[in-house]
Amino acid sequence: MRTHIVIFTLTSLLAYGAMAGTWKVMENDKACILLDMDLNFTVGYATATGTKQSNFELPGNASVDDTGSSCGETEANITLAFFEETYKVTFTFEVLSKTYQLSKVNFNYIEDTTRFPDAKDTGKPKTKSGKLTLFTAHVGNSYRCNTPDMDTTITDLKMTFSNVKLQPFNVTKGNFSDESVCTADLAKSTPMPTPAVTTMMMTNMSMTNMSTEILTTVMDINTTTGAVTTKASPTTMATTTKPPTEGNWTVKDSKGKPCMNMAFKANFSYSYQDAKNKTKTETVMLPFTADPSMSTCGENSSTFALQFEHSNNTWMMEMVFDLLNTKDYTQVDGQYNAFQMTELLVNYTDPLSMNYEVNTTRTHFKTNVNMTYKCDADDNIEVEMMNVTFTDVKFQPFAKGQSYPGELQDCKLDDKSSNVVPIAVGCALAGLVVIVLIAYLIGRKRTKSVGYQTV
């Protein structure tokens, strides 16, 4: 028998605002789903003269609908009813391998006169639903994210979540388990190191010669500890060093040995609505100074995380690599023979200071576990509403104390690009042969004509 409980206390009011609430789904007198959050809806609707938007919040006194809520090992649903149960929203969570996520939302409502003035379909029931990817956490953990997170996946439905804490699986004794904290919250609580740089300038001038020497402090930043060491190296004003555009990062294990080596360029391209509701596109380059200190190396799974600043906002990119067995490479009993990226997550803030978290679980960058993955060509990965382009890639997320172990394993995109030059050369040679043949035939024809005139 399943029951449900809604908790709406003064404490939650003070902590989260007037509309916050806590919900539990009970099964056999035990809590199996825990949910605590603020949620704002922005719904587009039609009027006789055009379109409008309705904004309202999920009230804290919303009740858990027993018929639409269910617990399970791989799928869980919680349905909340509000506004005299004329509105219902269902959240579906799914387990994917080692993690779970919010994968679907179904929203049923009525365009009433209170929240939808001048609606063309006043009083008619409406439904908006769709698949999405939010709130990814390890199975067995709860998920927490206080930072506002907007989702616009479903047409004419914008949902802004904040102060989220949830656990749809493996609830023990009715309490939240250890937290998986979203990257936006981690970025705010973990400031990036800002080591000082000292520069000394010494100038020697004469009537016939002027030279300027600069003594520049060179920083050597340990990517694991953030420690900084400096050494002085003289340069000259006439020598200009172009800043590198390719990042090269090494993550070390607890013994100080390399466990992950990553070198690549990347840019992030996405669209957003400006203050005048016009669509604009922004492209952000990944700086080579991005901080990898939040990366973690594991025996069978490693996470490479980069944190950097853009327009006074902290961005975060996470790449999850897993070991696997595949028929594409030589198999060894009891051992993994390949690695690949299984998840790419980006947390970013647009020019209007709206925070988003997008991710994809499509696999990428697969190669032999004893090799280093290499790809010079542009490799574009679609991550929901953002495109991430990788270039000049060299990956080894399971380095085991070495720099870049094994041979460089080229990607298929490089094979395609490498065919361009031979094809172009072949076409040019073929064209040259045709031109020479035509010239020969024309010359021969003229020679015959001159011979006839002589006779």
Tab-separated table of C-alpha atoms in Angstrom, residues 37-424:
chain	number	residue	atom	x	y	z
A	37	MET	CA	12.410	22.342	-4.621
A	38	ASP	CA	11.148	25.663	-5.934
A	39	LEU	CA	9.684	25.613	-9.437
A	40	ASN	CA	8.470	28.470	-11.622
A	41	PHE	CA	6.391	27.844	-14.757
A	42	THR	CA	6.286	30.133	-17.793
A	43	VAL	CA	3.607	28.906	-20.211
A	44	GLY	CA	2.912	30.345	-23.644
A	45	TYR	CA	-0.704	30.529	-24.793
A	46	ALA	CA	-2.802	31.907	-27.636
A	47	THR	CA	-5.158	34.885	-27.456
A	48	ALA	CA	-7.525	36.358	-30.029
A	49	THR	CA	-4.874	38.911	-31.024
A	50	GLY	CA	-1.648	36.919	-30.666
A	51	THR	CA	0.259	35.146	-27.905
A	52	LYS	CA	0.997	35.787	-24.245
A	53	GLN	CA	2.894	34.157	-21.404
A	54	SER	CA	1.611	33.094	-18.013
A	55	ASN	CA	3.986	32.946	-15.015
A	56	PHE	CA	3.181	31.069	-11.816
A	57	GLU	CA	4.932	28.977	-9.190
A	58	LEU	CA	4.441	25.452	-7.947
A	59	PRO	CA	2.775	26.055	-4.561
A	60	GLY	CA	4.297	24.499	-1.487
A	61	ASN	CA	0.935	23.010	-0.516
A	62	ALA	CA	0.699	20.951	-3.716
A	63	SER	CA	-0.286	17.379	-2.921
A	64	VAL	CA	1.220	14.102	-4.116
A	65	ASP	CA	-1.206	12.381	-6.487
A	66	ASP	CA	-1.244	8.708	-5.488
A	67	THR	CA	-2.453	7.370	-8.844
A	68	GLY	CA	0.321	9.085	-10.814
A	69	SER	CA	3.184	8.323	-8.422
A	70	SER	CA	5.162	5.077	-8.371
A	71	CYS	CA	8.492	3.752	-7.117
A	72	GLY	CA	10.783	1.291	-8.860
A	73	GLU	CA	14.354	0.123	-9.271
A	74	THR	CA	14.914	1.678	-12.699
A	75	GLU	CA	12.010	4.145	-13.068
A	76	ALA	CA	10.188	6.343	-10.564
A	77	ASN	CA	7.356	8.857	-10.964
A	78	ILE	CA	6.030	11.571	-8.698
A	79	THR	CA	2.880	13.532	-9.614
A	80	LEU	CA	2.021	16.790	-7.848
A	81	ALA	CA	-1.510	18.230	-7.961
A	82	PHE	CA	-2.235	21.892	-7.246
A	83	PHE	CA	-4.711	24.736	-7.823
A	84	GLU	CA	-7.626	22.615	-6.561
A	85	GLU	CA	-6.128	19.621	-8.405
A	86	THR	CA	-6.894	21.158	-11.799
A	87	TYR	CA	-3.149	21.276	-12.491
A	88	LYS	CA	-0.893	18.200	-12.345
A	89	VAL	CA	2.798	17.821	-13.133
A	90	THR	CA	4.542	14.437	-13.317
A	91	PHE	CA	8.307	13.996	-13.061
A	92	THR	CA	9.768	10.737	-14.373
A	93	PHE	CA	13.223	9.627	-13.236
A	94	GLU	CA	15.206	6.856	-14.915
A	95	VAL	CA	18.337	4.905	-14.035
A	96	LEU	CA	21.024	4.816	-16.736
A	97	SER	CA	23.872	2.480	-15.802
A	98	LYS	CA	25.510	4.075	-12.742
A	99	THR	CA	23.479	7.288	-12.684
A	100	TYR	CA	19.879	8.473	-12.627
A	101	GLN	CA	18.289	11.594	-14.097
A	102	LEU	CA	15.023	13.421	-14.619
A	103	SER	CA	14.101	12.178	-18.092
A	104	LYS	CA	10.495	13.275	-18.710
A	105	VAL	CA	7.956	15.891	-17.599
A	106	ASN	CA	4.195	15.764	-18.226
A	107	PHE	CA	2.160	18.879	-17.352
A	108	ASN	CA	-1.654	18.909	-17.424
A	109	TYR	CA	-3.485	22.184	-16.797
A	110	ILE	CA	-6.504	24.316	-17.686
A	111	GLU	CA	-6.268	27.776	-19.207
A	112	ASP	CA	-8.336	29.430	-16.499
A	113	THR	CA	-9.115	33.145	-16.419
A	114	THR	CA	-6.958	33.733	-13.344
A	115	ARG	CA	-3.615	32.688	-14.809
A	116	PHE	CA	-4.435	32.868	-18.542
A	117	PRO	CA	-6.318	36.145	-19.125
A	118	ASP	CA	-7.765	36.618	-22.626
A	119	ALA	CA	-6.944	33.002	-23.506
A	120	LYS	CA	-8.435	31.813	-26.767
A	121	ASP	CA	-9.158	28.375	-25.264
A	122	THR	CA	-10.429	29.441	-21.834
A	123	GLY	CA	-11.503	26.473	-19.723
A	124	LYS	CA	-10.050	23.849	-22.027
A	125	PRO	CA	-7.630	21.213	-20.651
A	126	LYS	CA	-4.093	21.363	-22.031
A	127	THR	CA	-1.070	19.032	-21.909
A	128	LYS	CA	2.592	19.755	-22.428
A	129	SER	CA	5.124	16.948	-22.191
A	130	GLY	CA	8.542	16.003	-23.409
A	131	LYS	CA	11.811	14.244	-22.737
A	132	LEU	CA	14.711	16.085	-21.140
A	133	THR	CA	17.897	15.485	-19.182
A	134	LEU	CA	18.250	17.136	-15.779
A	135	PHE	CA	19.470	16.390	-12.252
A	136	THR	CA	22.032	13.696	-13.047
A	137	ALA	CA	23.456	11.956	-9.960
A	138	HIS	CA	25.023	8.645	-8.972
A	139	VAL	CA	22.585	5.898	-8.011
A	140	GLY	CA	22.468	5.724	-4.232
A	141	ASN	CA	23.108	9.454	-3.811
A	142	SER	CA	20.748	12.366	-3.476
A	143	TYR	CA	20.968	15.342	-5.839
A	144	ARG	CA	21.318	18.948	-4.678
A	145	CYS	CA	21.399	22.184	-6.686
A	146	ASN	CA	20.478	25.547	-5.183
A	147	THR	CA	21.480	27.521	-8.286
A	148	PRO	CA	18.515	28.359	-10.590
A	149	ASP	CA	18.411	26.036	-13.590
A	150	MET	CA	16.145	26.852	-16.534
A	151	ASP	CA	14.872	24.230	-18.981
A	152	THR	CA	13.183	25.164	-22.282
A	153	THR	CA	13.144	21.718	-23.918
A	154	ILE	CA	9.337	21.502	-24.081
A	155	THR	CA	7.684	23.895	-26.540
A	156	ASP	CA	5.960	26.884	-24.886
A	157	LEU	CA	6.909	25.631	-21.427
A	158	LYS	CA	9.815	27.139	-19.514
A	159	MET	CA	10.587	25.644	-16.108
A	160	THR	CA	13.023	27.293	-13.712
A	161	PHE	CA	14.131	25.012	-10.876
A	162	SER	CA	15.969	26.238	-7.766
A	163	ASN	CA	16.815	24.994	-4.262
A	164	VAL	CA	16.469	21.451	-5.554
A	165	LYS	CA	17.124	18.417	-3.393
A	166	LEU	CA	15.786	15.047	-4.464
A	167	GLN	CA	16.286	11.301	-4.321
A	168	PRO	CA	14.014	9.047	-6.395
A	169	PHE	CA	15.874	5.767	-5.733
A	170	ASN	CA	17.492	3.862	-2.835
A	171	VAL	CA	16.009	5.986	-0.043
A	172	THR	CA	17.110	4.653	3.360
A	173	LYS	CA	15.158	5.297	6.572
A	174	GLY	CA	13.298	8.189	4.962
A	175	ASN	CA	16.397	10.379	4.752
A	176	PHE	CA	18.496	11.821	1.939
A	177	SER	CA	21.729	9.932	1.223
A	178	ASP	CA	25.122	11.465	0.463
A	179	GLU	CA	24.810	14.373	-1.947
A	180	SER	CA	25.801	14.676	-5.593
A	181	VAL	CA	26.132	18.451	-5.909
A	182	CYS	CA	25.581	20.178	-9.262
A	183	THR	CA	28.581	21.841	-10.913
A	184	ALA	CA	27.038	25.316	-10.579
A	185	ASP	CA	27.001	25.021	-6.779
A	186	LEU	CA	30.495	23.541	-6.736
A	187	ALA	CA	31.807	26.368	-8.914
A	188	LYS	CA	30.487	28.956	-6.457
A	189	SER	CA	31.978	27.198	-3.429
A	190	THR	CA	35.379	26.462	-5.019
A	191	PRO	CA	37.181	29.659	-6.056
A	192	MET	CA	39.853	29.322	-8.719
A	193	PRO	CA	43.445	29.962	-7.608
A	194	THR	CA	44.775	33.360	-8.633
A	195	PRO	CA	48.534	33.238	-8.150
A	196	ALA	CA	50.420	36.529	-8.180
A	197	VAL	CA	52.765	37.365	-11.037
A	198	THR	CA	55.739	39.642	-10.482
A	199	THR	CA	57.291	41.500	-13.428
A	200	MET	CA	60.472	43.581	-13.308
A	201	MET	CA	61.611	45.868	-16.143
A	202	MET	CA	65.153	47.108	-16.619
A	203	THR	CA	65.903	49.595	-19.406
A	204	ASN	CA	69.290	50.457	-20.862
A	205	MET	CA	69.296	53.328	-23.331
A	206	SER	CA	72.023	55.048	-25.363
A	207	MET	CA	72.154	57.467	-28.317
A	208	THR	CA	72.874	54.671	-30.807
A	209	ASN	CA	71.148	51.730	-29.285
A	210	MET	CA	68.099	51.188	-27.168
A	211	SER	CA	67.327	47.818	-25.679
A	212	THR	CA	64.748	46.820	-23.142
A	213	GLU	CA	65.016	43.690	-21.096
A	214	ILE	CA	62.140	42.285	-19.191
A	215	LEU	CA	62.487	39.885	-16.337
A	216	THR	CA	59.302	37.844	-16.408
A	217	THR	CA	58.107	35.526	-13.703
A	218	VAL	CA	57.172	32.154	-15.151
A	219	MET	CA	54.526	30.250	-13.232
A	220	ASP	CA	54.547	26.492	-12.866
A	221	ILE	CA	51.115	25.520	-11.595
A	222	ASN	CA	50.565	22.065	-10.194
A	223	THR	CA	47.167	21.148	-11.616
A	224	THR	CA	46.359	18.835	-8.724
A	225	THR	CA	47.225	21.019	-5.736
A	226	GLY	CA	47.101	24.494	-7.250
A	227	ALA	CA	50.575	25.178	-5.819
A	228	VAL	CA	52.622	27.771	-7.694
A	229	THR	CA	56.394	27.946	-8.124
A	230	THR	CA	58.198	30.719	-9.963
A	231	LYS	CA	61.480	31.193	-11.774
A	232	ALA	CA	62.912	34.226	-13.543
A	233	SER	CA	63.697	34.149	-17.255
A	234	PRO	CA	64.963	37.147	-19.259
A	235	THR	CA	63.268	38.081	-22.537
A	236	THR	CA	63.424	41.119	-24.805
A	237	MET	CA	60.846	43.599	-25.999
A	238	ALA	CA	61.507	42.609	-29.599
A	239	THR	CA	60.490	39.011	-28.889
A	240	THR	CA	56.740	38.425	-28.756
A	241	THR	CA	55.353	35.084	-27.645
A	242	LYS	CA	51.950	34.147	-29.027
A	243	PRO	CA	49.790	32.758	-26.209
A	244	PRO	CA	48.937	29.077	-26.672
A	245	THR	CA	45.423	28.246	-27.824
A	246	GLU	CA	45.634	24.548	-26.987
A	247	GLY	CA	45.295	23.455	-23.393
A	248	ASN	CA	47.511	20.714	-22.024
A	249	TRP	CA	46.460	19.340	-18.649
A	250	THR	CA	47.841	16.587	-16.427
A	251	VAL	CA	45.895	15.221	-13.476
A	252	LYS	CA	47.895	13.374	-10.801
A	253	ASP	CA	46.863	10.710	-8.333
A	254	SER	CA	47.458	10.689	-4.580
A	255	LYS	CA	51.053	9.490	-5.151
A	256	GLY	CA	51.819	12.394	-7.478
A	257	LYS	CA	51.890	10.256	-10.622
A	258	PRO	CA	49.976	11.190	-13.838
A	259	CYS	CA	46.622	9.452	-14.007
A	260	MET	CA	45.069	11.549	-16.784
A	261	ASN	CA	46.638	13.473	-19.692
A	262	MET	CA	44.424	15.722	-21.804
A	263	ALA	CA	45.399	18.138	-24.581
A	264	PHE	CA	42.892	19.842	-26.901
A	265	LYS	CA	41.199	23.011	-28.094
A	266	ALA	CA	37.455	23.526	-27.636
A	267	ASN	CA	34.793	26.129	-28.260
A	268	PHE	CA	31.190	26.334	-27.081
A	269	SER	CA	28.487	27.749	-29.361
A	270	TYR	CA	24.903	28.366	-28.223
A	271	SER	CA	21.880	30.573	-28.899
A	272	TYR	CA	19.971	32.693	-26.400
A	273	GLN	CA	17.188	35.282	-26.267
A	274	ASP	CA	18.388	38.821	-25.538
A	275	ALA	CA	16.483	41.498	-23.585
A	276	LYS	CA	14.528	42.388	-26.753
A	277	ASN	CA	13.562	38.718	-27.265
A	278	LYS	CA	15.828	38.411	-30.309
A	279	THR	CA	17.815	35.231	-30.903
A	280	LYS	CA	21.564	35.687	-30.728
A	281	THR	CA	24.488	33.278	-30.893
A	282	GLU	CA	27.604	33.355	-28.744
A	283	THR	CA	30.792	31.328	-29.200
A	284	VAL	CA	33.150	30.945	-26.247
A	285	MET	CA	36.691	29.587	-26.547
A	286	LEU	CA	37.980	27.266	-23.824
A	287	PRO	CA	40.966	29.058	-22.254
A	288	PHE	CA	44.186	27.054	-21.932
A	289	THR	CA	44.326	28.275	-18.307
A	290	ALA	CA	41.143	26.397	-17.314
A	291	ASP	CA	41.469	24.758	-13.896
A	292	PRO	CA	41.339	20.907	-13.800
A	293	SER	CA	41.639	20.575	-10.020
A	294	MET	CA	38.141	19.097	-9.657
A	295	SER	CA	38.994	16.124	-11.901
A	296	THR	CA	38.943	12.614	-10.403
A	297	CYS	CA	40.782	9.474	-11.537
A	298	GLY	CA	39.206	6.065	-10.981
A	299	GLU	CA	40.099	2.476	-11.718
A	300	ASN	CA	37.356	1.961	-14.303
A	301	SER	CA	35.851	5.458	-14.614
A	302	SER	CA	37.506	8.893	-14.633
A	303	THR	CA	36.039	12.391	-14.760
A	304	PHE	CA	37.958	15.253	-16.353
A	305	ALA	CA	36.513	18.566	-15.103
A	306	LEU	CA	37.575	22.041	-16.225
A	307	GLN	CA	36.498	25.256	-14.540
A	308	PHE	CA	37.053	28.711	-16.043
A	309	GLU	CA	35.771	32.271	-15.960
A	310	HIS	CA	33.852	33.954	-18.777
A	311	SER	CA	32.274	37.417	-18.483
A	312	ASN	CA	32.570	37.308	-14.678
A	313	ASN	CA	30.745	33.966	-14.545
A	314	THR	CA	32.147	30.526	-13.760
A	315	TRP	CA	31.743	27.846	-16.434
A	316	MET	CA	32.289	24.135	-15.888
A	317	MET	CA	32.832	21.264	-18.340
A	318	GLU	CA	32.898	17.612	-17.275
A	319	MET	CA	33.947	14.659	-19.435
A	320	VAL	CA	33.318	11.147	-18.076
A	321	PHE	CA	35.460	8.315	-19.471
A	322	ASP	CA	34.738	4.614	-18.834
A	323	LEU	CA	36.616	1.418	-19.599
A	324	LEU	CA	34.828	-1.233	-21.641
A	325	ASN	CA	35.253	-4.448	-23.598
A	326	THR	CA	34.674	-4.289	-27.341
A	327	LYS	CA	35.220	-6.553	-30.346
A	328	ASP	CA	37.004	-3.701	-32.116
A	329	TYR	CA	40.263	-4.432	-30.239
A	330	THR	CA	42.185	-7.505	-29.054
A	331	GLN	CA	40.392	-9.035	-26.117
A	332	VAL	CA	42.156	-10.229	-22.959
A	333	ASP	CA	40.239	-12.356	-20.469
A	334	GLY	CA	39.166	-10.419	-17.422
A	335	GLN	CA	40.545	-7.107	-18.684
A	336	TYR	CA	39.091	-4.048	-20.360
A	337	ASN	CA	40.477	-3.361	-23.833
A	338	ALA	CA	39.136	0.133	-24.650
A	339	PHE	CA	38.035	3.446	-23.223
A	340	GLN	CA	35.519	6.025	-24.424
A	341	MET	CA	33.781	9.200	-23.284
A	342	THR	CA	30.312	8.278	-21.998
A	343	GLU	CA	29.060	11.687	-20.841
A	344	LEU	CA	29.758	15.350	-21.596
A	345	LEU	CA	28.271	17.999	-19.302
A	346	VAL	CA	28.527	21.788	-19.562
A	347	ASN	CA	27.311	24.267	-16.962
A	348	TYR	CA	27.273	27.817	-18.300
A	349	THR	CA	25.765	31.259	-17.849
A	350	ASP	CA	24.445	33.294	-20.783
A	351	PRO	CA	24.829	37.103	-21.213
A	352	LEU	CA	21.524	37.609	-19.375
A	353	SER	CA	22.973	35.844	-16.299
A	354	MET	CA	20.728	32.797	-16.728
A	355	ASN	CA	22.397	29.566	-15.658
A	356	TYR	CA	22.006	26.342	-17.646
A	357	GLU	CA	23.267	22.782	-17.355
A	358	VAL	CA	23.292	20.631	-20.499
A	359	ASN	CA	24.665	17.149	-21.056
A	360	THR	CA	24.743	14.242	-23.468
A	361	THR	CA	25.401	10.541	-22.890
A	362	ARG	CA	26.283	9.751	-26.493
A	363	THR	CA	29.613	7.915	-26.592
A	364	HIS	CA	32.670	9.531	-28.186
A	365	PHE	CA	36.488	9.325	-28.377
A	366	LYS	CA	36.836	5.521	-28.299
A	367	THR	CA	40.206	3.808	-28.682
A	368	ASN	CA	42.392	0.977	-27.369
A	369	VAL	CA	42.974	1.282	-23.631
A	370	ASN	CA	46.750	1.057	-24.137
A	371	MET	CA	46.761	3.773	-26.787
A	372	THR	CA	46.374	7.546	-26.718
A	373	TYR	CA	43.375	8.899	-28.640
A	374	LYS	CA	44.389	11.544	-31.179
A	375	CYS	CA	42.267	13.629	-33.527
A	376	ASP	CA	43.386	16.825	-35.286
A	377	ALA	CA	40.147	17.443	-37.225
A	378	ASP	CA	37.191	19.433	-35.867
A	379	ASP	CA	34.860	17.113	-33.965
A	380	ASN	CA	31.478	18.686	-33.223
A	381	ILE	CA	29.332	17.262	-30.404
A	382	GLU	CA	25.725	18.396	-29.914
A	383	VAL	CA	24.925	18.842	-26.222
A	384	GLU	CA	21.216	19.699	-26.111
A	385	MET	CA	21.049	23.389	-27.168
A	386	MET	CA	24.829	23.819	-27.316
A	387	ASN	CA	27.477	22.669	-29.799
A	388	VAL	CA	30.932	21.815	-28.463
A	389	THR	CA	33.736	21.569	-31.028
A	390	PHE	CA	36.971	19.751	-30.145
A	391	THR	CA	40.160	20.221	-32.200
A	392	ASP	CA	43.759	18.926	-31.943
A	393	VAL	CA	42.670	16.312	-29.432
A	394	LYS	CA	45.059	14.035	-27.517
A	395	PHE	CA	43.371	12.043	-24.702
A	396	GLN	CA	44.584	9.415	-22.240
A	397	PRO	CA	42.235	9.364	-19.230
A	398	PHE	CA	43.828	6.187	-17.785
A	399	ALA	CA	47.518	7.103	-17.956
A	400	LYS	CA	48.718	4.875	-15.070
A	401	GLY	CA	51.745	7.012	-14.238
A	402	GLN	CA	52.872	7.632	-17.812
A	403	SER	CA	52.767	10.759	-19.986
A	404	TYR	CA	50.915	9.617	-23.128
A	405	PRO	CA	51.281	5.820	-23.110
A	406	GLY	CA	51.016	3.710	-26.230
A	407	GLU	CA	50.872	4.829	-29.834
A	408	LEU	CA	48.711	7.702	-31.029
A	409	GLN	CA	45.441	6.279	-32.317
A	410	ASP	CA	44.092	8.559	-35.059
A	411	CYS	CA	40.363	9.184	-35.380
A	412	LYS	CA	38.206	8.510	-38.424
A	413	LEU	CA	37.726	12.248	-38.995
A	414	ASP	CA	41.487	12.560	-39.583
A	415	ASP	CA	41.271	9.722	-42.114
A	416	LYS	CA	38.604	11.656	-44.004
A	417	SER	CA	40.521	14.924	-43.922
A	418	SER	CA	43.781	13.211	-44.934
A	419	ASN	CA	42.106	11.997	-48.149
A	420	VAL	CA	41.429	15.549	-49.286
A	421	VAL	CA	45.028	16.287	-50.336
A	422	PRO	CA	45.520	13.115	-52.443
A	423	ILE	CA	42.169	13.657	-54.134
A	424	ALA	CA	42.998	17.297	-54.888
